[in-house]
Every structure is written in C-alpha cells, then in structure tokens.
C-alpha cells in the first residue's frame, strides 16, 4: 500500500522513534506480519519496537490512512466544482486531523439549499459584503436598493444578508477550529434530571444537577451521564462559559472572537449594531449548536478511549494471571435452588466426572453433599477446588472449607475464581462441540475448573467483552472495543506460547498467523494423524502455507518432540544460530537447553552476523538458558478470614486478605470473602499520588486491606490498602454518600487534581458494586 511519507513522520514523532523504524514496521504489517511476530522476531528491522509501540503504530496508521483517503476525496470534490485554488489545496494538505479537514471542506460540501444560498440567488450578497466592509452605511437605507419581487421589503433584505454572513462566519475553518479549542478548555458538560424521572432514575441521583469541565470529567462519570441521557433520565447540555464569563456583561468571549476575525467592532457607526446582532445570531443559532455536538462527541470519544484502555488493561491482567497448572481440579458452579454443579477435570483439563449437589436451601443436603465431594476427590485425586464467585458462592466456599477441615489428609486447596463469561461459554457453539454430552449447566462448572488450571487457555474461548472486567462496555464503540480486546488476547497468547498438541481451536486461532479455519485444520490433523512430533510437520496441515508457518512457528510449542528447540520460543529460522551457540558453549542443543551455567559466559556480540543481529542473538541465548519459560507469575491464593462470611461480619479496622476482582478509573474492587466486593478508592491506594489504579494493583492480585467503613443496609464496604489509615468518624449511614458536586470556580481554575472524599466516593461506587450502575459501569 502506498503510504505518504508524512504518515511515517507523524507516527515517528508521536512514538519518539526514527522514521526508518516506522517505515520498516509498516512494510512488515502490510506484508501480512502480525504485531506479536514483528515484536518478537523482527527486532533488527524495527529497531526493537515493542508490542505496545507497534499497537499504537497500527492504530494510528489506520487513522492516518483514513485521513489521507478522505483528503483525496475532498480534493477531488472541490476540484470538480472548479473551486480548488493553490491556497485552498495547501490548507487541505496541511490538515492533520479529520476535524480540521471537515472544517475546511464545510463551505464546499454539497448541501441542500440554505437560506444563505437563497439570499445569494436573490442578489443579496453585495448587501452583506457592503455592510460588512463599510459599517458607516445605514443598514435599512442601504437595503432599500435591494427590494425586488423576490425580496419584498427591507427586513427581508437584511435577513437574507444576515443569513449570508452567518454562513460565512460558521464556515470559516480557522475561526471554528479556534472556537472549538477555546470551548474545550473553558466549557463544561452539565446534566439535570428530567421532570418526573427522579424516582425511576434514582441511581443517577449524583447527576441530577451536575456540571464538570470538559478537560477534567473522568471517563466513568462522562459515560454515566450519557447512559442517563440514553435512558431518558437526564438532559445533558454544553455550557461554553465559565462562571467568570457568565458574570461578564456584554458579548461573550466567543462572540468577540468572531467579531475580531471579521473586523467587526462597535464604534458607534450605523451598521455596527446590526453586524453585532449578526455575530450574536451566528453564535447562538449555528456555531454554538454545531460545536456543542462536536464537543459532546469529543467527550464521549475521550471517555470511550479511556474505558477501552481500562478494559484492555484489566483483560490483559486476567489473561496473564498465574495458572494453577496441570493439577486435577474440581469446579463448583454455585446456586441455591437448582443446586451446585460439579465437574472434575484431570491434569490435562479432560472432564472425568460431573454431578450436582444440593447443600443449600431449600433442599439443605449438606452432609450428603460433603460425602459426594469427598468421594469424587478421592476417586480422581483432586488437588484444587475452583469455586465460581456468583450466587451462593460464599456458602459453597464454606462447604469446601468444611471438607478441607474434616479431611486434612486430602491436602486440598480451594480458590474462588471469577465466573464472568462462564454462562456465555456454556451456551456457545464451541462448548456444544467440545462438550456435546454435557448439559449447559454442567459446562459452566467445567469452565470454572479449567480457568483455574490455565486462565488464558480457557478465557480465550469466550468473547472478550463478555468477560466483564470493564467499565460501560455495552456503551462503547463496538469496532474500537473489539480491535483493542482482540489485540490484547493476541498479545497475551503469543507472549505465553501454545502447546500445539493440547491447545483448543479458539486458543490456536489467537496465535500469530493462524486463522479460525487454520486452527480447526490443525486440530483435525492432530486428531486424525496423532500428535505433532516437529514444528515442520505443521506444513502438512491443509492451507497452512509458508507465510502462516513463518508467523506462527515460534509461538507454538511441541514438548518431547524430535527437535528439542521445538519446545522453546526460538524460531525455526534461528535454529542454525542456536546450534552454533551451543557448539561454542561446548555441547549440543539437547544437553545445553536450560543449562544456564554453561551459557553464562557467552558474549552475544560474538555471534552477530549478516543474518542475525544482536537482539536476536541475545533472545536466543536467553531462551536456551530458560527454554519455554512462562512469563506469568507463580500461582498463589488468598486466605479468607474464618468467621467473616457476610458484610455484617465486617468491622471497621479489620485487616483482611483478599483478591482484586476488578480495577476501574476510580479504584479497585476487592473480594474479601463476604459476597460483596469492597472498594479501595483511588485516594486510599497509596500514600503517594496515584494517577492510574492499575499502577498499584491488577485483577487477580492478592492484597492486604483494612476495613474503613461498613454499611450493612446498603451492602457497601470501604477498604484501604494503606493499613495505617485512621478510621473515619462515625456517621449516620443514611447520609454516607457524598455525591459529585458541580464544579466551582476554584476547581475550574486549579491545576491540582480534585477527588471526592474517599469514603463518599467509595459509597457512590459501592452502590454500584457488581458493575450494575453508573460509576462502576457495567
């Protein structure tokens, strides 16, 4: 694809890298290479751009190419109209955003007949030009000469002239661009409750009378306001004025900017008042309306981008959570009336037993359930019990805990896992093919067991947005969200690597260069021909050509095969280099794999040649030292405090161990074993300033927290990671929620970040814990 040089220059400037690095990466992408492949195996070509830089490059390349395509369309349109001048073409070529490009194009954009166009056809443009250039003329007297059959009177003439000037003001690209940025930096987005919607929209009470500057409104609050508007609870309005602007008499700063642009000023001349009214009319009826729409869209886009970033980060952390490994595991999918679904999988994830038990109300078969679980554990050598964190999870956790206490010789470990997306998987077509003999309800228990063994391998079977670790995912732009989440899954899968002889088709489909069809073909070939004994055997798979092999080979692992390097991340193209390094270390690949001591003294620079640069040599040596190493952390579990099973059991000052379940822009939710996740507000995460909660914790982290507040009636729990924090003063729980307030003058003028009081914000967010309402953003 032909890409203009300015695109390379722009991206290089944004990334702070050389233009040659960008052009090399673009060439590789255009040639069909994937980001994981380029980041891992083409470091010399790109100057070691990492996957994060390459993802940014890929996204910006898409935008800038769309911009260039739109630019060419606009040039062609104006050229066809016979209106393209050298100056206009230079303006269009210099536009570096879609908004700027559309501002320039606006006067030339084909449109329905406007009032201004009708006025020009009636011969009123000379009147508009004359009054604008010579305000000394009296408007009414001058307009007399333009009264015709098509213009019945003076007022009609002046209205037509005004329409022409209003359109001219509103279509001045430089002026509109300046006003847009001025409004962005000074304006606010406000919301008010619709009359009569107070009760139905109680969850949006924080926004019944609220306003916040465009530049300061956080993602979760902006998206809450837009959702409230969509649900017809709130009316949103753009306020372009600060409080100081609103109190100043006379024309607004925006009207003055329009007047200045066109040389309009009040010097007491007959036409000055009329021209000022034209400016005011243009601002209030057209420019403000259009810019309000622009800025609402800008707020929404910024909020969506931040929400997508948070979602993607949380998903990455969840996918790269520590795997429990190849250990026989029992999955428990809790429920009350319909029973707890039980599935046992062996070390490879194969289902070996399923059943249902009814320990809870209304059946109450507690002892019978313990007997059933013990029998399954002994029969299948179960080591881990994986418990879904949904309805009845705490009671089911207590059941497993009693089994462990009664039968310590079984050496069981119980772990609460997120069951987000398990029901989606259960009803999916893939689950039907994978587990055709099982009822939908039992498939969820299988998924819960497997996601403890290997979260990545199991979660890739679920649509990323169904995993539920984001804010307002249902309100986000589908295309942008899918691209971002798919990129995260792809990066995670390829960072870990995949055993080609055990991986499912959905997991294989996330490997670099492998499509859904190729993944199915690999699985079919494996089932028909037996396990792959070498990477080269992949080329026997139908439709897996040389390009696909190049892209995927380094990320696929074959354990115990004919070629020892096939179990590592060394790419087949670097096997000769690996053997040369092994020979220099005094052995062969077979004996030196994993022998760090023998490889320790090697200098990577000694092996650099025309084919292999220093980055590749360094990677190969490191891989020989620790072949097939897993980048994920070591598996560990949180220990919930005995006797603390409900919110009512919590007391301020308690110190507990818990698991981070979700991270949002305003803080982190932590499961401490009481059914209801507690909130650690961003202001209670560290003694130093925290810009992004994910800099402190990630989903799956085991943390120590202190209970700050407990509101049993409202099911709210406030926590802190700062264990030396003082407890807040006792107060009436019914008045514990401090709502976001309308931004005041001090907030607008201050450069310091303003955050709500910790306990108030915690209360607000905890009301929505479980991601069911505005600030936590389901």
PDB file of C-alpha atoms in Angstrom, residues 203-411:
ATOM      1  CA  UNK A 203     -29.236   5.501  40.581  1.00  0.00           C
ATOM      2  CA  UNK A 204     -28.316   8.647  38.623  1.00  0.00           C
ATOM      3  CA  UNK A 205     -29.027  10.952  41.588  1.00  0.00           C
ATOM      4  CA  UNK A 206     -25.411  12.110  41.553  1.00  0.00           C
ATOM      5  CA  UNK A 207     -26.076  13.741  38.201  1.00  0.00           C
ATOM      6  CA  UNK A 208     -29.484  15.365  38.823  1.00  0.00           C
ATOM      7  CA  UNK A 209     -27.792  18.783  38.997  1.00  0.00           C
ATOM      8  CA  UNK A 210     -24.181  18.403  37.965  1.00  0.00           C
ATOM      9  CA  UNK A 211     -21.548  20.004  35.756  1.00  0.00           C
ATOM     10  CA  UNK A 212     -17.849  19.414  35.230  1.00  0.00           C
ATOM     11  CA  UNK A 213     -15.236  20.950  32.894  1.00  0.00           C
ATOM     12  CA  UNK A 214     -14.643  19.055  29.661  1.00  0.00           C
ATOM     13  CA  UNK A 215     -10.954  18.727  30.439  1.00  0.00           C
ATOM     14  CA  UNK A 216     -11.489  17.257  33.901  1.00  0.00           C
ATOM     15  CA  UNK A 217     -14.517  14.984  33.655  1.00  0.00           C
ATOM     16  CA  UNK A 218     -13.342  11.370  34.182  1.00  0.00           C
ATOM     17  CA  UNK A 219     -14.353   8.605  31.837  1.00  0.00           C
ATOM     18  CA  UNK A 220     -16.743   6.799  34.177  1.00  0.00           C
ATOM     19  CA  UNK A 221     -18.698   9.971  35.021  1.00  0.00           C
ATOM     20  CA  UNK A 222     -19.000  11.050  31.394  1.00  0.00           C
ATOM     21  CA  UNK A 223     -20.264   7.614  30.362  1.00  0.00           C
ATOM     22  CA  UNK A 224     -22.697   7.579  33.291  1.00  0.00           C
ATOM     23  CA  UNK A 225     -24.133  10.896  32.110  1.00  0.00           C
ATOM     24  CA  UNK A 226     -24.506   9.694  28.535  1.00  0.00           C
ATOM     25  CA  UNK A 227     -26.178   6.493  29.703  1.00  0.00           C
ATOM     26  CA  UNK A 228     -28.549   8.524  31.896  1.00  0.00           C
ATOM     27  CA  UNK A 229     -29.475  10.579  28.854  1.00  0.00           C
ATOM     28  CA  UNK A 230     -29.994   7.454  26.751  1.00  0.00           C
ATOM     29  CA  UNK A 231     -32.318   6.045  29.412  1.00  0.00           C
ATOM     30  CA  UNK A 232     -34.271   9.347  29.363  1.00  0.00           C
ATOM     31  CA  UNK A 233     -33.419  10.178  32.968  1.00  0.00           C
ATOM     32  CA  UNK A 234     -31.041  13.069  32.330  1.00  0.00           C
ATOM     33  CA  UNK A 235     -30.870  16.039  29.981  1.00  0.00           C
ATOM     34  CA  UNK A 236     -27.320  16.950  29.028  1.00  0.00           C
ATOM     35  CA  UNK A 237     -26.243  20.421  27.985  1.00  0.00           C
ATOM     36  CA  UNK A 238     -22.981  22.014  26.951  1.00  0.00           C
ATOM     37  CA  UNK A 239     -22.153  25.183  28.863  1.00  0.00           C
ATOM     38  CA  UNK A 240     -19.459  27.103  26.970  1.00  0.00           C
ATOM     39  CA  UNK A 241     -18.972  29.695  29.705  1.00  0.00           C
ATOM     40  CA  UNK A 242     -17.027  29.641  32.940  1.00  0.00           C
ATOM     41  CA  UNK A 243     -18.655  31.352  35.895  1.00  0.00           C
ATOM     42  CA  UNK A 244     -16.465  34.409  35.236  1.00  0.00           C
ATOM     43  CA  UNK A 245     -17.607  34.516  31.603  1.00  0.00           C
ATOM     44  CA  UNK A 246     -21.258  34.263  32.602  1.00  0.00           C
ATOM     45  CA  UNK A 247     -20.958  37.169  35.028  1.00  0.00           C
ATOM     46  CA  UNK A 248     -19.270  39.462  32.489  1.00  0.00           C
ATOM     47  CA  UNK A 249     -21.748  41.867  30.813  1.00  0.00           C
ATOM     48  CA  UNK A 250     -21.921  42.321  27.065  1.00  0.00           C
ATOM     49  CA  UNK A 251     -20.852  39.955  24.292  1.00  0.00           C
ATOM     50  CA  UNK A 252     -19.260  36.631  25.272  1.00  0.00           C
ATOM     51  CA  UNK A 253     -15.618  35.881  24.555  1.00  0.00           C
ATOM     52  CA  UNK A 254     -16.762  33.677  21.676  1.00  0.00           C
ATOM     53  CA  UNK A 255     -18.796  36.472  20.074  1.00  0.00           C
ATOM     54  CA  UNK A 256     -15.848  38.827  20.447  1.00  0.00           C
ATOM     55  CA  UNK A 257     -13.594  36.272  18.724  1.00  0.00           C
ATOM     56  CA  UNK A 258     -15.998  36.050  15.766  1.00  0.00           C
ATOM     57  CA  UNK A 259     -16.250  39.841  15.553  1.00  0.00           C
ATOM     58  CA  UNK A 260     -12.476  40.237  15.705  1.00  0.00           C
ATOM     59  CA  UNK A 261     -11.958  37.666  12.967  1.00  0.00           C
ATOM     60  CA  UNK A 262     -14.125  39.703  10.559  1.00  0.00           C
ATOM     61  CA  UNK A 263     -13.085  43.173  11.689  1.00  0.00           C
ATOM     62  CA  UNK A 264     -16.363  43.957  13.433  1.00  0.00           C
ATOM     63  CA  UNK A 265     -16.301  46.391  16.360  1.00  0.00           C
ATOM     64  CA  UNK A 266     -18.715  48.842  17.913  1.00  0.00           C
ATOM     65  CA  UNK A 267     -17.519  52.362  17.074  1.00  0.00           C
ATOM     66  CA  UNK A 268     -20.942  53.961  17.043  1.00  0.00           C
ATOM     67  CA  UNK A 269     -21.397  53.662  13.284  1.00  0.00           C
ATOM     68  CA  UNK A 270     -24.880  52.981  11.849  1.00  0.00           C
ATOM     69  CA  UNK A 271     -24.031  49.399  10.803  1.00  0.00           C
ATOM     70  CA  UNK A 272     -22.168  48.312  13.977  1.00  0.00           C
ATOM     71  CA  UNK A 273     -25.265  47.289  15.921  1.00  0.00           C
ATOM     72  CA  UNK A 274     -26.651  45.286  13.005  1.00  0.00           C
ATOM     73  CA  UNK A 275     -23.320  43.484  12.484  1.00  0.00           C
ATOM     74  CA  UNK A 276     -23.112  42.703  16.213  1.00  0.00           C
ATOM     75  CA  UNK A 277     -26.578  41.165  16.010  1.00  0.00           C
ATOM     76  CA  UNK A 278     -25.395  39.023  13.085  1.00  0.00           C
ATOM     77  CA  UNK A 279     -22.459  37.812  15.162  1.00  0.00           C
ATOM     78  CA  UNK A 280     -24.728  37.025  18.117  1.00  0.00           C
ATOM     79  CA  UNK A 281     -27.201  35.223  15.833  1.00  0.00           C
ATOM     80  CA  UNK A 282     -24.411  33.189  14.200  1.00  0.00           C
ATOM     81  CA  UNK A 283     -23.004  32.171  17.574  1.00  0.00           C
ATOM     82  CA  UNK A 284     -26.260  31.240  19.269  1.00  0.00           C
ATOM     83  CA  UNK A 285     -28.156  29.599  16.448  1.00  0.00           C
ATOM     84  CA  UNK A 286     -25.461  27.848  14.493  1.00  0.00           C
ATOM     85  CA  UNK A 287     -21.884  27.855  15.767  1.00  0.00           C
ATOM     86  CA  UNK A 288     -22.707  27.024  19.383  1.00  0.00           C
ATOM     87  CA  UNK A 289     -25.090  24.282  18.298  1.00  0.00           C
ATOM     88  CA  UNK A 290     -22.531  22.673  15.988  1.00  0.00           C
ATOM     89  CA  UNK A 291     -19.648  22.992  18.433  1.00  0.00           C
ATOM     90  CA  UNK A 292     -21.780  21.557  21.229  1.00  0.00           C
ATOM     91  CA  UNK A 293     -22.356  18.460  19.135  1.00  0.00           C
ATOM     92  CA  UNK A 294     -18.630  18.304  18.319  1.00  0.00           C
ATOM     93  CA  UNK A 295     -17.582  18.583  21.937  1.00  0.00           C
ATOM     94  CA  UNK A 296     -20.159  16.105  23.197  1.00  0.00           C
ATOM     95  CA  UNK A 297     -18.700  13.677  20.680  1.00  0.00           C
ATOM     96  CA  UNK A 298     -15.176  14.569  21.787  1.00  0.00           C
ATOM     97  CA  UNK A 299     -16.044  13.979  25.451  1.00  0.00           C
ATOM     98  CA  UNK A 300     -17.636  10.671  24.567  1.00  0.00           C
ATOM     99  CA  UNK A 301     -14.681   9.581  22.418  1.00  0.00           C
ATOM    100  CA  UNK A 302     -12.187  10.505  25.139  1.00  0.00           C
ATOM    101  CA  UNK A 303     -14.293   8.666  27.723  1.00  0.00           C
ATOM    102  CA  UNK A 304     -14.602   5.616  25.486  1.00  0.00           C
ATOM    103  CA  UNK A 305     -10.877   5.566  24.770  1.00  0.00           C
ATOM    104  CA  UNK A 306     -10.136   5.644  28.499  1.00  0.00           C
ATOM    105  CA  UNK A 307     -12.764   2.981  29.237  1.00  0.00           C
ATOM    106  CA  UNK A 308     -11.361   0.770  26.476  1.00  0.00           C
ATOM    107  CA  UNK A 309      -7.854   1.299  27.865  1.00  0.00           C
ATOM    108  CA  UNK A 310      -9.007   0.250  31.342  1.00  0.00           C
ATOM    109  CA  UNK A 311     -10.922  -2.740  29.971  1.00  0.00           C
ATOM    110  CA  UNK A 312      -7.951  -3.841  27.885  1.00  0.00           C
ATOM    111  CA  UNK A 313      -5.570  -3.493  30.814  1.00  0.00           C
ATOM    112  CA  UNK A 314      -7.825  -5.491  33.117  1.00  0.00           C
ATOM    113  CA  UNK A 315      -8.311  -8.155  30.472  1.00  0.00           C
ATOM    114  CA  UNK A 316      -4.555  -8.431  29.976  1.00  0.00           C
ATOM    115  CA  UNK A 317      -4.026  -8.887  33.716  1.00  0.00           C
ATOM    116  CA  UNK A 318      -6.773 -11.507  33.918  1.00  0.00           C
ATOM    117  CA  UNK A 319      -5.431 -13.470  30.938  1.00  0.00           C
ATOM    118  CA  UNK A 320      -1.903 -13.387  32.325  1.00  0.00           C
ATOM    119  CA  UNK A 321      -2.969 -14.376  35.834  1.00  0.00           C
ATOM    120  CA  UNK A 322      -0.961 -17.152  37.440  1.00  0.00           C
ATOM    121  CA  UNK A 323      -2.079 -20.619  36.286  1.00  0.00           C
ATOM    122  CA  UNK A 324      -2.503 -23.333  38.883  1.00  0.00           C
ATOM    123  CA  UNK A 325      -1.010 -25.706  36.337  1.00  0.00           C
ATOM    124  CA  UNK A 326      -1.621 -29.316  35.392  1.00  0.00           C
ATOM    125  CA  UNK A 327      -3.319 -30.491  38.576  1.00  0.00           C
ATOM    126  CA  UNK A 328      -6.594 -32.431  38.894  1.00  0.00           C
ATOM    127  CA  UNK A 329      -9.246 -29.844  39.674  1.00  0.00           C
ATOM    128  CA  UNK A 330     -12.875 -29.791  40.793  1.00  0.00           C
ATOM    129  CA  UNK A 331     -15.065 -26.963  39.541  1.00  0.00           C
ATOM    130  CA  UNK A 332     -18.088 -25.846  41.571  1.00  0.00           C
ATOM    131  CA  UNK A 333     -20.698 -23.624  39.928  1.00  0.00           C
ATOM    132  CA  UNK A 334     -22.759 -22.415  42.924  1.00  0.00           C
ATOM    133  CA  UNK A 335     -26.528 -21.950  43.091  1.00  0.00           C
ATOM    134  CA  UNK A 336     -29.285 -22.339  45.665  1.00  0.00           C
ATOM    135  CA  UNK A 337     -32.486 -23.960  44.368  1.00  0.00           C
ATOM    136  CA  UNK A 338     -31.012 -25.587  41.260  1.00  0.00           C
ATOM    137  CA  UNK A 339     -28.022 -26.981  43.135  1.00  0.00           C
ATOM    138  CA  UNK A 340     -24.257 -26.669  42.888  1.00  0.00           C
ATOM    139  CA  UNK A 341     -22.983 -28.071  39.595  1.00  0.00           C
ATOM    140  CA  UNK A 342     -19.813 -30.143  39.996  1.00  0.00           C
ATOM    141  CA  UNK A 343     -17.226 -31.026  37.353  1.00  0.00           C
ATOM    142  CA  UNK A 344     -13.902 -32.780  37.839  1.00  0.00           C
ATOM    143  CA  UNK A 345     -11.166 -32.429  35.219  1.00  0.00           C
ATOM    144  CA  UNK A 346      -7.861 -34.267  35.134  1.00  0.00           C
ATOM    145  CA  UNK A 347      -4.449 -32.623  34.866  1.00  0.00           C
ATOM    146  CA  UNK A 348      -4.934 -32.056  31.136  1.00  0.00           C
ATOM    147  CA  UNK A 349      -8.378 -30.481  31.545  1.00  0.00           C
ATOM    148  CA  UNK A 350     -10.270 -33.568  30.358  1.00  0.00           C
ATOM    149  CA  UNK A 351     -13.670 -33.990  32.028  1.00  0.00           C
ATOM    150  CA  UNK A 352     -13.698 -37.153  34.153  1.00  0.00           C
ATOM    151  CA  UNK A 353     -16.816 -36.663  36.292  1.00  0.00           C
ATOM    152  CA  UNK A 354     -19.862 -34.417  36.647  1.00  0.00           C
ATOM    153  CA  UNK A 355     -22.785 -34.238  39.040  1.00  0.00           C
ATOM    154  CA  UNK A 356     -24.958 -31.844  41.012  1.00  0.00           C
ATOM    155  CA  UNK A 357     -25.273 -31.458  44.789  1.00  0.00           C
ATOM    156  CA  UNK A 358     -27.906 -29.611  46.841  1.00  0.00           C
ATOM    157  CA  UNK A 359     -26.280 -28.390  50.064  1.00  0.00           C
ATOM    158  CA  UNK A 360     -28.191 -25.114  50.319  1.00  0.00           C
ATOM    159  CA  UNK A 361     -31.805 -24.138  50.844  1.00  0.00           C
ATOM    160  CA  UNK A 362     -34.399 -25.325  50.066  1.00  0.00           C
ATOM    161  CA  UNK A 363     -33.017 -28.908  49.929  1.00  0.00           C
ATOM    162  CA  UNK A 364     -30.325 -28.458  52.603  1.00  0.00           C
ATOM    163  CA  UNK A 365     -28.462 -31.711  51.800  1.00  0.00           C
ATOM    164  CA  UNK A 366     -25.250 -30.511  53.442  1.00  0.00           C
ATOM    165  CA  UNK A 367     -23.832 -33.795  54.750  1.00  0.00           C
ATOM    166  CA  UNK A 368     -24.826 -35.724  51.633  1.00  0.00           C
ATOM    167  CA  UNK A 369     -23.015 -33.103  49.549  1.00  0.00           C
ATOM    168  CA  UNK A 370     -19.844 -33.473  51.633  1.00  0.00           C
ATOM    169  CA  UNK A 371     -19.915 -37.223  51.104  1.00  0.00           C
ATOM    170  CA  UNK A 372     -20.316 -36.784  47.321  1.00  0.00           C
ATOM    171  CA  UNK A 373     -17.454 -34.297  47.096  1.00  0.00           C
ATOM    172  CA  UNK A 374     -15.136 -36.459  49.215  1.00  0.00           C
ATOM    173  CA  UNK A 375     -15.840 -39.482  47.038  1.00  0.00           C
ATOM    174  CA  UNK A 376     -15.025 -37.532  43.840  1.00  0.00           C
ATOM    175  CA  UNK A 377     -11.850 -36.079  45.352  1.00  0.00           C
ATOM    176  CA  UNK A 378     -10.532 -39.475  46.401  1.00  0.00           C
ATOM    177  CA  UNK A 379     -11.551 -41.212  43.179  1.00  0.00           C
ATOM    178  CA  UNK A 380      -9.869 -38.696  40.875  1.00  0.00           C
ATOM    179  CA  UNK A 381      -7.002 -37.414  43.027  1.00  0.00           C
ATOM    180  CA  UNK A 382      -8.338 -33.869  43.088  1.00  0.00           C
ATOM    181  CA  UNK A 383      -5.875 -31.280  44.410  1.00  0.00           C
ATOM    182  CA  UNK A 384      -7.704 -27.995  43.768  1.00  0.00           C
ATOM    183  CA  UNK A 385     -11.301 -26.878  44.217  1.00  0.00           C
ATOM    184  CA  UNK A 386     -12.288 -23.970  41.965  1.00  0.00           C
ATOM    185  CA  UNK A 387     -15.408 -22.116  43.128  1.00  0.00           C
ATOM    186  CA  UNK A 388     -17.317 -19.655  40.951  1.00  0.00           C
ATOM    187  CA  UNK A 389     -17.901 -16.300  42.624  1.00  0.00           C
ATOM    188  CA  UNK A 390     -21.586 -15.883  41.738  1.00  0.00           C
ATOM    189  CA  UNK A 391     -24.782 -16.575  43.666  1.00  0.00           C
ATOM    190  CA  UNK A 392     -24.282 -18.852  46.708  1.00  0.00           C
ATOM    191  CA  UNK A 393     -20.521 -18.691  46.261  1.00  0.00           C
ATOM    192  CA  UNK A 394     -19.772 -17.913  49.898  1.00  0.00           C
ATOM    193  CA  UNK A 395     -21.943 -20.764  51.173  1.00  0.00           C
ATOM    194  CA  UNK A 396     -20.316 -23.113  48.653  1.00  0.00           C
ATOM    195  CA  UNK A 397     -16.888 -21.872  49.729  1.00  0.00           C
ATOM    196  CA  UNK A 398     -17.884 -22.717  53.304  1.00  0.00           C
ATOM    197  CA  UNK A 399     -18.879 -26.216  52.156  1.00  0.00           C
ATOM    198  CA  UNK A 400     -15.473 -26.751  50.539  1.00  0.00           C
ATOM    199  CA  UNK A 401     -13.799 -25.305  53.631  1.00  0.00           C
ATOM    200  CA  UNK A 402     -15.574 -27.813  55.855  1.00  0.00           C
ATOM    201  CA  UNK A 403     -14.455 -30.668  53.600  1.00  0.00           C
ATOM    202  CA  UNK A 404     -10.852 -29.471  53.882  1.00  0.00           C
ATOM    203  CA  UNK A 405     -11.167 -29.198  57.673  1.00  0.00           C
ATOM    204  CA  UNK A 406     -12.769 -32.637  58.068  1.00  0.00           C
ATOM    205  CA  UNK A 407     -10.349 -34.373  55.683  1.00  0.00           C
ATOM    206  CA  UNK A 408      -6.929 -32.660  56.054  1.00  0.00           C
ATOM    207  CA  UNK A 409      -5.213 -35.727  54.620  1.00  0.00           C
ATOM    208  CA  UNK A 410      -6.661 -34.874  51.211  1.00  0.00           C
ATOM    209  CA  UNK A 411      -4.437 -31.748  51.104  1.00  0.00           C
TER     210      UNK A 411
END
